[in-house]
XYZ file of C-alpha atoms in Angstrom:
712
model
C -0.048 -0.012 -0.125
C 1.387 3.401 -1.132
C 1.747 6.059 1.469
C -1.207 8.518 1.485
C 1.228 11.495 0.619
C 2.433 9.595 -2.480
C -1.398 8.926 -3.513
C -2.023 12.567 -3.316
C 1.000 13.608 -5.274
C 0.144 10.862 -8.035
C -3.375 12.749 -8.399
C -1.836 15.985 -8.943
C 1.113 15.226 -11.305
C 1.546 17.841 -14.275
C 1.681 16.763 -17.794
C 4.838 18.620 -18.457
C 8.256 17.421 -18.822
C 10.742 17.400 -15.901
C 12.485 15.310 -13.242
C 10.912 13.041 -10.659
C 12.719 11.907 -7.311
C 11.715 8.825 -5.327
C 12.454 8.866 -1.738
C 12.402 6.044 0.888
C 10.980 6.171 4.432
C 14.007 8.168 5.727
C 13.476 10.755 3.002
C 16.715 9.756 1.025
C 16.384 9.991 -2.465
C 16.783 6.538 -4.080
C 16.050 7.016 -7.701
C 16.053 10.103 -10.045
C 14.589 9.900 -13.592
C 13.320 12.345 -16.178
C 10.154 12.195 -18.280
C 8.522 14.045 -21.202
C 5.434 13.771 -19.471
C 5.636 13.484 -15.648
C 2.083 12.256 -15.218
C 2.054 9.265 -17.523
C 5.723 8.329 -16.654
C 5.461 8.475 -12.844
C 2.064 6.811 -12.759
C 3.342 4.004 -14.853
C 5.590 2.658 -11.870
C 2.537 2.039 -9.854
C 0.178 0.469 -12.368
C -0.871 -3.227 -11.693
C 0.087 -5.695 -14.447
C 2.528 -3.097 -15.935
C 5.364 -4.213 -18.585
C 8.145 -2.756 -16.493
C 10.709 -5.385 -15.900
C 13.359 -3.496 -14.056
C 14.582 -5.529 -11.307
C 14.618 -2.719 -8.664
C 10.737 -1.791 -9.177
C 9.670 -4.314 -6.486
C 12.106 -2.988 -3.839
C 11.177 0.693 -4.961
C 7.446 0.071 -4.155
C 8.248 -1.434 -0.946
C 10.642 1.309 0.326
C 9.022 4.439 -1.309
C 8.040 7.081 1.330
C 7.653 10.363 -0.822
C 8.216 11.617 -4.230
C 9.047 14.972 -5.650
C 8.726 16.375 -9.232
C 10.639 19.352 -10.892
C 8.950 20.913 -13.992
C 11.262 21.859 -16.706
C 10.676 23.976 -19.954
C 11.651 21.143 -22.166
C 13.448 17.666 -22.515
C 16.970 19.225 -22.685
C 16.616 20.888 -19.287
C 15.165 17.806 -17.765
C 18.369 15.853 -18.998
C 20.638 18.471 -17.534
C 18.892 18.463 -14.180
C 18.817 14.769 -13.991
C 22.460 14.601 -14.710
C 23.243 17.198 -11.960
C 20.996 15.573 -9.342
C 22.339 11.962 -9.972
C 25.926 13.503 -9.433
C 25.140 15.400 -6.423
C 22.576 12.832 -4.800
C 24.115 9.467 -6.057
C 20.873 7.598 -5.680
C 20.955 3.935 -4.978
C 19.179 2.755 -8.071
C 20.702 4.844 -10.765
C 23.730 4.179 -12.769
C 26.806 5.966 -11.763
C 30.324 6.037 -13.315
C 32.250 6.163 -9.991
C 35.543 6.488 -11.705
C 34.461 9.250 -14.212
C 36.939 11.789 -12.675
C 39.987 9.579 -12.741
C 40.903 9.520 -16.423
C 43.895 11.345 -17.852
C 43.565 14.239 -20.225
C 45.955 16.138 -22.471
C 46.399 19.791 -21.766
C 47.850 22.395 -24.403
C 48.179 25.944 -22.896
C 47.506 27.918 -26.090
C 47.767 31.311 -24.079
C 51.406 30.580 -23.248
C 54.020 32.251 -25.440
C 55.538 28.775 -25.922
C 52.885 26.206 -25.313
C 53.627 22.795 -24.429
C 51.438 19.606 -24.062
C 51.435 17.737 -20.934
C 49.210 15.062 -19.067
C 47.016 16.139 -16.319
C 44.114 14.551 -14.241
C 42.413 17.701 -13.090
C 41.562 20.266 -15.738
C 41.742 23.867 -14.312
C 40.125 27.160 -15.431
C 43.328 28.438 -16.893
C 42.301 29.005 -20.479
C 44.104 26.087 -21.943
C 42.516 23.340 -24.127
C 41.997 19.956 -22.519
C 41.578 16.841 -24.868
C 40.119 13.653 -23.556
C 39.665 11.999 -21.064
C 41.521 9.066 -22.180
C 40.143 5.836 -21.244
C 43.599 4.495 -19.987
C 46.763 6.200 -19.000
C 48.528 4.151 -21.750
C 46.578 5.724 -24.463
C 46.996 9.232 -23.253
C 50.800 8.940 -22.752
C 51.198 7.120 -26.028
C 49.746 10.022 -27.759
C 51.924 12.470 -25.893
C 55.112 10.446 -26.786
C 54.119 10.414 -30.499
C 53.441 14.124 -30.529
C 56.527 14.899 -28.767
C 58.610 12.911 -31.034
C 57.397 14.364 -34.329
C 56.038 17.636 -33.434
C 58.589 20.172 -32.010
C 56.914 21.712 -28.916
C 58.736 22.243 -25.710
C 58.627 19.570 -23.069
C 60.135 21.387 -20.123
C 58.132 23.140 -17.397
C 57.756 27.036 -17.336
C 60.288 27.213 -14.432
C 62.710 25.409 -16.536
C 62.079 27.597 -19.564
C 62.885 30.719 -17.681
C 66.037 29.532 -15.729
C 67.842 27.481 -18.578
C 71.016 28.898 -19.911
C 71.851 26.062 -22.439
C 69.636 23.975 -24.556
C 68.737 20.421 -23.346
C 68.747 17.109 -24.784
C 65.733 17.534 -26.696
C 67.110 20.322 -28.962
C 70.103 17.989 -29.772
C 67.952 15.324 -31.056
C 65.821 17.772 -32.914
C 62.648 17.537 -30.938
C 62.483 21.027 -29.692
C 63.693 24.312 -31.083
C 64.874 25.528 -27.625
C 62.912 28.792 -27.127
C 64.416 28.878 -23.739
C 67.713 29.831 -25.161
C 67.574 30.686 -28.911
C 65.223 32.881 -30.877
C 62.491 30.936 -32.359
C 59.650 32.456 -34.880
C 56.562 32.751 -32.963
C 54.345 32.296 -36.086
C 56.138 29.000 -36.826
C 55.669 27.794 -33.233
C 52.080 28.819 -33.325
C 51.638 26.610 -36.484
C 53.239 23.511 -34.759
C 50.730 24.147 -31.818
C 47.734 24.359 -34.223
C 48.984 20.968 -35.977
C 49.271 19.235 -32.630
C 45.491 20.379 -31.688
C 44.401 19.241 -35.193
C 46.404 15.768 -34.722
C 44.541 15.051 -31.357
C 41.305 15.987 -32.772
C 41.624 13.531 -35.597
C 41.540 15.948 -38.392
C 44.223 13.861 -40.117
C 43.027 14.880 -43.918
C 43.049 18.478 -43.202
C 46.488 18.478 -41.453
C 47.927 16.210 -44.025
C 47.027 18.804 -46.937
C 48.604 21.755 -44.746
C 51.913 19.707 -44.092
C 52.206 18.692 -47.825
C 51.807 22.434 -48.806
C 54.396 23.556 -46.071
C 56.856 20.692 -47.080
C 56.889 21.589 -50.798
C 57.089 25.432 -49.959
C 60.124 24.868 -47.481
C 61.820 22.675 -50.204
C 61.245 25.386 -52.929
C 62.899 27.937 -50.498
C 65.743 25.524 -50.018
C 64.986 25.062 -46.395
C 65.568 21.321 -46.435
C 65.939 20.662 -42.667
C 62.482 22.418 -42.154
C 60.997 20.319 -45.075
C 62.317 17.154 -43.321
C 60.544 17.986 -40.152
C 57.154 18.302 -42.164
C 57.990 15.119 -43.960
C 58.398 13.229 -40.574
C 55.066 14.614 -39.447
C 53.362 13.421 -42.412
C 54.885 9.879 -41.769
C 53.700 10.161 -38.138
C 50.122 10.633 -39.454
C 50.467 7.914 -41.946
C 51.636 5.529 -39.225
C 48.722 6.383 -37.090
C 46.447 5.588 -40.052
C 47.952 2.402 -40.721
C 47.350 1.138 -37.234
C 43.753 1.917 -37.515
C 41.144 -0.313 -39.026
C 39.051 0.922 -41.798
C 35.454 0.477 -40.794
C 33.528 2.853 -42.905
C 34.828 3.776 -46.377
C 32.212 6.042 -47.671
C 31.579 7.879 -44.331
C 33.641 10.772 -43.136
C 31.405 11.845 -40.175
C 32.921 11.692 -36.891
C 31.091 9.270 -34.591
C 31.114 7.292 -31.424
C 29.543 3.822 -31.215
C 28.313 2.627 -27.868
C 28.047 -1.242 -27.488
C 26.503 -2.929 -24.447
C 26.636 -6.478 -23.012
C 25.109 -7.450 -19.670
C 24.491 -10.270 -17.472
C 22.036 -9.498 -14.789
C 23.021 -6.167 -12.933
C 26.567 -6.305 -14.352
C 27.020 -4.301 -17.449
C 29.894 -3.766 -19.854
C 30.018 -0.725 -22.051
C 32.384 -0.227 -25.065
C 32.755 2.970 -26.969
C 34.378 3.009 -30.432
C 35.762 6.262 -31.614
C 35.459 6.566 -35.429
C 37.337 9.343 -37.147
C 37.280 9.870 -40.781
C 36.069 6.433 -41.454
C 38.590 4.743 -39.255
C 38.728 3.300 -35.851
C 40.727 5.450 -33.756
C 40.396 4.150 -30.149
C 38.169 1.862 -27.890
C 37.269 2.616 -24.437
C 35.730 0.069 -21.847
C 33.527 0.767 -18.816
C 32.164 -1.639 -16.197
C 28.901 -0.781 -14.393
C 27.884 -2.789 -11.378
C 24.300 -2.933 -9.722
C 22.628 -1.790 -12.918
C 19.093 -2.765 -12.054
C 17.429 -0.796 -14.982
C 16.786 -1.472 -18.612
C 19.227 -0.823 -21.352
C 17.613 2.383 -22.547
C 18.255 4.088 -19.185
C 21.844 2.634 -18.999
C 22.575 4.219 -22.468
C 20.967 7.519 -21.475
C 22.914 7.456 -18.163
C 26.273 6.762 -19.877
C 25.807 9.345 -22.423
C 24.969 11.980 -20.049
C 27.693 11.275 -17.509
C 30.382 10.406 -20.238
C 29.933 13.583 -22.332
C 28.787 15.734 -19.399
C 31.882 15.400 -17.063
C 32.269 18.571 -14.970
C 35.012 19.074 -12.126
C 35.432 21.700 -9.620
C 39.078 22.628 -9.095
C 40.658 24.322 -6.148
C 43.642 26.764 -6.524
C 45.631 24.825 -4.228
C 45.682 21.677 -6.396
C 47.277 23.575 -9.343
C 51.010 23.597 -10.020
C 51.610 26.831 -11.848
C 49.624 29.963 -11.894
C 46.937 30.628 -9.287
C 44.563 32.752 -11.283
C 40.951 31.346 -11.430
C 41.130 29.448 -8.259
C 37.983 27.922 -7.080
C 36.107 28.459 -10.400
C 34.102 25.783 -11.976
C 35.818 24.483 -15.075
C 34.279 22.288 -17.846
C 36.627 19.502 -19.444
C 36.797 19.680 -23.230
C 35.143 16.348 -24.161
C 35.407 15.706 -27.806
C 31.535 15.294 -28.564
C 31.240 13.848 -31.981
C 28.587 14.758 -34.583
C 27.024 11.238 -34.207
C 26.501 8.790 -31.573
C 25.520 5.251 -32.667
C 23.394 3.372 -29.709
C 22.097 -0.002 -29.170
C 18.581 1.299 -28.310
C 17.176 4.764 -28.213
C 16.930 6.195 -24.808
C 13.792 7.973 -23.511
C 14.176 11.698 -24.306
C 17.075 11.167 -26.841
C 16.003 14.401 -28.635
C 16.544 16.429 -25.461
C 19.923 14.679 -24.893
C 21.053 15.522 -28.391
C 20.054 19.146 -27.901
C 22.057 19.320 -24.934
C 25.138 17.719 -26.316
C 24.877 20.056 -29.400
C 24.794 22.989 -27.088
C 27.927 21.920 -25.258
C 29.713 20.878 -28.527
C 28.864 23.868 -30.644
C 27.525 21.659 -33.630
C 24.694 19.527 -34.367
C 24.660 15.964 -32.614
C 22.633 13.154 -33.514
C 21.848 9.990 -31.632
C 21.071 7.186 -34.113
C 19.869 3.607 -33.667
C 20.596 2.026 -37.092
C 18.395 -0.589 -38.804
C 20.621 -1.299 -41.653
C 23.703 -0.365 -43.536
C 27.213 0.130 -42.327
C 26.296 1.472 -38.961
C 24.770 -1.778 -37.967
C 28.057 -3.483 -38.549
C 29.670 -0.933 -36.420
C 27.121 -1.675 -33.541
C 27.754 -5.233 -33.881
C 31.472 -4.745 -33.581
C 30.742 -2.665 -30.479
C 28.464 -5.263 -28.891
C 31.033 -8.109 -29.553
C 33.720 -6.003 -27.955
C 31.704 -5.270 -25.021
C 31.035 -9.119 -24.536
C 34.576 -9.997 -24.997
C 35.572 -7.361 -22.427
C 33.055 -8.592 -19.882
C 34.246 -12.156 -20.319
C 37.949 -11.318 -20.163
C 37.224 -9.385 -16.810
C 35.262 -12.379 -15.484
C 38.223 -14.752 -16.366
C 40.459 -12.415 -14.432
C 38.084 -12.565 -11.489
C 38.154 -16.316 -11.510
C 41.830 -16.435 -11.717
C 41.996 -14.208 -8.665
C 39.413 -16.434 -6.664
C 41.493 -19.503 -7.856
C 44.830 -18.074 -6.590
C 43.113 -16.936 -3.340
C 41.886 -20.478 -2.864
C 45.292 -21.752 -3.187
C 46.611 -19.357 -0.667
C 43.797 -20.475 1.693
C 44.710 -24.029 1.322
C 48.508 -23.536 1.746
C 48.185 -21.458 4.882
C 45.259 -23.372 6.277
C 43.092 -20.529 6.697
C 39.422 -20.825 7.794
C 37.996 -18.704 5.116
C 38.946 -17.307 1.643
C 41.328 -14.363 2.330
C 39.443 -11.827 0.100
C 40.824 -8.859 2.114
C 44.385 -9.013 3.313
C 46.447 -6.386 5.495
C 50.174 -6.038 6.002
C 52.071 -4.046 8.535
C 55.514 -2.619 8.435
C 57.716 -0.544 10.340
C 59.991 2.221 9.209
C 62.483 4.524 11.036
C 65.629 6.291 10.532
C 68.354 5.597 13.014
C 65.569 5.009 15.677
C 63.863 8.426 14.923
C 60.883 9.347 12.968
C 59.169 5.962 13.525
C 56.287 5.223 11.469
C 54.096 2.109 11.143
C 52.002 1.516 8.107
C 49.208 -0.793 7.350
C 48.295 -1.502 3.677
C 45.308 -3.473 2.411
C 44.429 -5.697 -0.495
C 40.782 -6.621 -1.512
C 40.330 -9.495 -3.943
C 43.777 -9.328 -5.140
C 43.701 -5.324 -5.808
C 45.451 -2.845 -3.698
C 42.740 -1.149 -1.553
C 44.159 2.386 -0.882
C 41.072 3.613 0.886
C 42.088 1.268 3.757
C 45.675 2.243 3.878
C 46.712 3.688 7.364
C 49.848 5.235 8.924
C 50.590 5.345 12.603
C 53.119 7.948 14.187
C 54.756 5.659 17.059
C 54.246 7.906 20.019
C 57.389 6.459 21.989
C 55.835 4.696 24.920
C 54.692 1.034 25.080
C 51.010 0.213 25.452
C 49.530 -0.042 28.911
C 48.808 -3.739 28.311
C 52.310 -4.441 27.676
C 53.644 -2.262 30.383
C 56.833 -1.577 28.208
C 57.524 2.018 29.540
C 59.497 4.302 27.244
C 60.002 2.840 23.749
C 63.758 2.647 23.085
C 65.152 3.998 19.698
C 65.147 1.496 16.883
C 62.950 -1.077 19.049
C 61.029 -2.625 16.172
C 59.285 -5.008 18.333
C 57.844 -2.365 20.625
C 57.054 -0.121 17.722
C 55.019 -2.949 16.011
C 53.339 -3.942 19.255
C 52.064 -0.427 19.606
C 50.934 -0.133 16.032
C 49.158 -3.257 15.847
C 47.594 -2.751 19.349
C 46.122 0.483 18.008
C 45.065 -1.121 14.858
C 43.396 -4.165 16.494
C 41.791 -1.771 19.108
C 39.741 0.153 16.231
C 38.842 -3.263 14.721
C 37.495 -4.496 17.965
C 35.511 -1.171 18.258
C 34.163 -1.489 14.712
C 32.951 -5.018 15.414
C 31.363 -4.393 18.625
C 27.550 -3.431 18.647
C 28.475 -0.827 21.525
C 31.748 0.382 20.583
C 33.528 2.520 23.232
C 34.807 5.814 21.924
C 38.628 5.795 21.622
C 40.777 8.302 23.291
C 41.250 11.412 21.426
C 44.311 11.359 18.815
C 44.226 7.485 18.901
C 46.220 6.843 15.815
C 47.665 9.000 13.212
C 45.690 7.333 10.456
C 46.073 8.851 7.056
C 43.797 7.594 4.355
C 45.188 7.994 0.666
C 43.727 8.597 -2.842
C 40.454 7.139 -3.679
C 41.249 6.769 -7.501
C 43.260 4.035 -8.087
C 41.457 1.041 -6.664
C 39.678 -1.192 -9.262
C 36.110 -2.443 -8.367
C 36.369 -6.064 -6.982
C 34.122 -8.908 -7.939
C 31.054 -9.717 -6.087
C 31.172 -11.749 -3.146
C 33.205 -11.609 0.055
C 34.675 -13.776 2.710
C 32.633 -14.898 5.665
C 35.680 -14.189 8.200
C 36.427 -11.033 9.875
C 36.078 -8.655 7.105
C 34.229 -8.346 3.707
C 34.857 -6.873 0.358
C 31.920 -4.668 0.360
C 32.286 -0.802 -0.257
C 29.773 -0.346 2.832
C 31.761 -2.256 5.320
C 33.592 -0.294 8.082
C 37.076 1.012 7.184
C 38.369 -0.338 10.372
C 37.026 -3.763 10.159
C 39.331 -6.687 10.666
C 40.625 -8.473 7.585
C 40.446 -12.154 6.505
C 44.350 -12.467 7.093
C 46.837 -10.218 8.768
C 50.621 -10.478 7.651
C 53.549 -8.925 9.461
C 56.748 -8.301 7.677
C 59.349 -10.404 9.551
C 59.949 -13.798 11.124
C 59.105 -15.603 14.174
C 59.807 -12.685 16.552
C 57.543 -10.309 14.687
C 54.841 -12.930 14.424
C 54.965 -13.282 18.156
C 54.574 -9.755 18.813
C 51.611 -9.349 16.352
C 50.029 -12.422 18.321
C 50.486 -10.893 21.656
C 48.929 -7.554 20.426
C 45.939 -9.518 18.990
C 45.491 -11.831 22.075
C 45.792 -9.024 24.599
C 42.576 -7.530 22.957
C 40.729 -10.859 22.646
C 41.360 -11.722 19.073
C 42.344 -15.282 19.355
C 40.776 -16.348 16.211
C 42.486 -13.609 13.815
C 44.439 -15.349 11.254
C 48.027 -13.799 11.495
C 51.211 -14.806 9.624
C 54.781 -13.668 9.354
C 56.344 -13.189 5.885
C 60.194 -13.322 5.971
C 62.143 -11.484 3.162
C 64.473 -13.179 0.784
C 68.055 -13.578 2.027
C 71.369 -15.085 0.667
C 73.172 -17.816 2.636
C 77.014 -17.981 3.014
C 77.089 -20.041 -0.238
C 75.663 -17.103 -1.970
C 72.349 -19.003 -2.762
C 69.105 -17.031 -2.744
C 66.458 -18.508 -0.287
C 62.941 -18.527 -1.097
C 60.327 -16.220 0.966
C 59.026 -17.971 4.037
C 55.738 -17.847 5.713
C 55.646 -18.398 9.662
C 52.470 -19.707 10.978
C 51.386 -19.611 14.736
C 52.145 -22.801 16.570
C 54.324 -24.231 13.723
C 58.124 -24.560 14.166
C 59.283 -24.737 10.681
C 58.175 -22.013 8.189
C 56.467 -22.758 4.853
C 58.691 -21.897 1.807
C 56.993 -20.269 -1.149
C 58.208 -20.646 -4.548
C 59.135 -17.319 -6.272
C 56.736 -17.802 -9.087
C 53.944 -19.546 -7.121
C 50.386 -18.070 -7.143
C 50.364 -18.179 -3.301
C 53.505 -15.688 -3.056
C 52.082 -13.382 -5.579
C 49.597 -11.549 -3.386
C 51.785 -11.777 -0.099
C 54.840 -10.314 -1.826
C 53.104 -7.645 -3.476
C 51.402 -6.573 -0.323
C 54.574 -6.515 1.624
C 56.436 -4.513 -1.125
C 53.650 -2.085 -1.053
C 53.903 -1.794 2.858
C 57.749 -1.106 2.534
C 56.864 1.678 0.110
C 54.063 3.132 2.219
C 55.914 3.197 5.390
C 59.105 4.772 3.936
C 56.845 7.289 2.598
C 55.121 7.998 5.838
C 58.725 8.225 7.675
C 60.003 10.614 5.052
C 56.874 12.898 5.442
C 57.091 12.713 9.176
C 60.938 13.688 9.154
C 60.263 16.494 6.725
C 57.510 17.882 8.836
C 59.725 17.754 11.945
C 62.779 19.388 10.209
C 60.731 22.207 8.966
C 58.393 22.760 11.917
C 57.976 25.994 13.477
C 56.567 27.291 16.698
C 53.907 29.074 14.610
C 52.528 25.843 13.254
C 51.159 25.042 16.777
C 49.205 28.275 16.827
C 45.710 27.813 16.180
C 44.261 30.300 13.730
C 47.591 30.887 12.045
C 47.481 29.382 8.540
C 50.325 28.662 6.094
C 49.845 31.841 4.355
C 49.833 33.978 7.570
C 52.812 32.003 8.925
C 54.911 32.825 5.502
C 53.901 36.476 5.887
C 55.141 36.716 9.457
C 58.422 34.848 9.023
C 59.147 36.925 5.776
C 58.530 40.230 7.742
C 60.181 39.290 11.039
C 62.542 36.495 10.315
C 61.715 34.083 12.844
C 59.361 32.801 15.417
C 61.160 34.586 18.270
C 60.807 37.884 16.276
C 57.291 37.242 15.901
C 56.782 36.631 19.616
C 58.656 39.929 20.641
C 56.849 42.045 18.038
C 54.283 44.415 19.304
C 50.624 44.639 17.815
C 51.411 47.513 15.584
C 54.286 45.720 14.089
C 52.280 42.655 13.601
C 49.241 44.447 12.171
C 51.366 46.410 9.556
C 52.278 42.901 7.962
C 50.121 42.515 4.900
C 47.524 39.677 5.434
C 47.664 39.938 9.281
C 44.662 41.128 11.157
C 43.576 41.480 14.694
C 42.303 37.870 14.946
C 45.760 36.701 13.992
C 47.338 39.011 16.690
C 44.855 37.627 19.311
C 45.823 34.033 18.308
C 49.489 34.911 18.680
C 49.025 36.386 22.115
C 47.084 33.574 23.411
C 49.708 31.175 22.237
C 52.527 33.339 23.515
C 51.014 35.058 26.580
C 54.526 36.020 28.024
C 55.730 37.636 24.833
C 53.551 40.669 25.270
C 50.969 40.666 28.030
C 49.266 43.863 26.667
C 49.880 45.988 23.759
C 52.972 48.049 24.189
C 52.758 51.692 23.405
C 55.848 53.916 23.822
C 55.531 57.564 24.963
C 57.792 60.401 23.913
C 60.223 59.463 26.549
C 60.623 55.819 25.231
C 59.150 54.064 28.145
C 55.916 52.027 28.131
C 52.748 52.918 29.893
C 51.456 49.397 30.343
C 54.647 47.519 31.210
C 57.512 48.373 33.798
C 60.258 50.543 32.339
C 62.917 48.263 33.824
C 61.579 45.011 32.199
C 64.122 43.671 29.707
C 62.973 42.342 26.421
C 64.649 38.857 27.182
C 62.863 38.673 30.475
C 59.486 39.501 28.722
C 59.855 36.697 26.241
C 61.151 33.964 28.494
């Protein structure tokens, strides 16, 4: 039975186009859709005996608690609004390209006097042109390498350009004209920049004609070296064309062909980029939990793929700081024609919206006959092949995990594994790192670093931690890690003390989605699991001694069933023979040797190496922070910019403490709030504002007080 509020809104639905939002009993949006007629579309969800076969419809009718509608002027506005709401609200039943902000793009700063092409991940509002995004880093860097090899643009940074006094190796091998040192014709360099843009956009025919004219003109003027440059560029274009497959001989319209393959709620989408009658590139995208029909999958993919928008903060940029905080739009190459396996609802509005973004007419086509059908068949076949290939990879991971489970006699399949390593430099800057792997893929969302505090835990009663004591450091780190795991597993977790663990989660973009399913042990491989949930297997870097410390830390907290093993590094014996890695198990005297190329060792060795890298990185960051630490860093209310201004004006933290209010306020960027924060942090520096009279004495402090005594 539908709630009464829903029934009332169903009776009052307008017939105009717009967007509808379904909400659950907690008023959280679970689905967002668009419609040409809100009345007919929304009512169709609740008609008995309807033909809607979407898997989530029964669950939607059970959970719906309310619905909202937003009327728009036309289908195009409904498409834009739907895409925006899905990105902001991320409803449960909508298709979401979770990794759509992680692809690389090529940046060409055409506003610079000497532009260069480089790879970026986050577009900025700097007036440059952005090409992409590329579906893989390999494709982006391959294009960059080809352009740098044949088109003579600089590859150095702006800082190197202004500071260099002699040309670099790129000039010696004829890949850069060296504008940093020599005089270069700006018009010629601008032509090279324009040729690069045409090459990336796939305008090969037009570019070939221009390069032929320039080559013949240069030869007639007896500028043979320049003619040779144009000749090499023509060969590069022919090389790219030769590697492309001819798919449409009589059609020069640039088009993208979208293929689709699904099994249940798992969908694989393939997009073929056809430029000038040739297949230029292929991109694949995996979508999980797609409990909607193909029409809505295609519509959601088009909207999110061609409508990527990113917000960029000024501090994320490497060069100039202008335009910080502006919303920027990445330059997606929208073709003139998009071939789809089925026409999505509201395709006319989607096409109008894309045409407005691209600046030219865009057609969404579902072919019935002709060459486009062959292209669509090719795209669907590629989607099926990609889906089965990823499934084979997933099956291979499960098989290797099963081997590891059998070899180490684990109670469950180790879908989630964690590894701990300790790093220090001469006993100082000690850092412990815990890295994680989910279904054979490094799970960087669960990475944690712990700053070792220098005292043993209360359970162990070790007292002060001695410099270089790896065992004591490991006990402290593991005790803090396991304590949080116990709190996460408890139905009534006790709050941990303030500052328990200096945990630092890393980047969200690099972990790949894991296959369905999870272990039945301590942890699970679901995205909704607690980040401190205990894993199916815990590995410590070291032998029997490190394993004993880890077992003590676990058992002191009541974790008697948590599988823990030790992994010893490879070593050489006195005969110079390399010994294989060994795994130490609790209660077993002899370790288990693992062959170098065994499937069992692959996951453990990779995770151990990652723990080494991550712990060393944490130790380097801590050491750098210690060496560059200033007393002003501990003042609440003083940020990096204000700190820099204070030190630049007064030279040191002691100079800041001794300065009076007038001196501080005279520094650009320092206001009364900053002065109050400094007085609170350094109360003995200046108990009150010091104002000197004509005789040179203070009317607020005793005249005999020495400056050194006032700042002690």
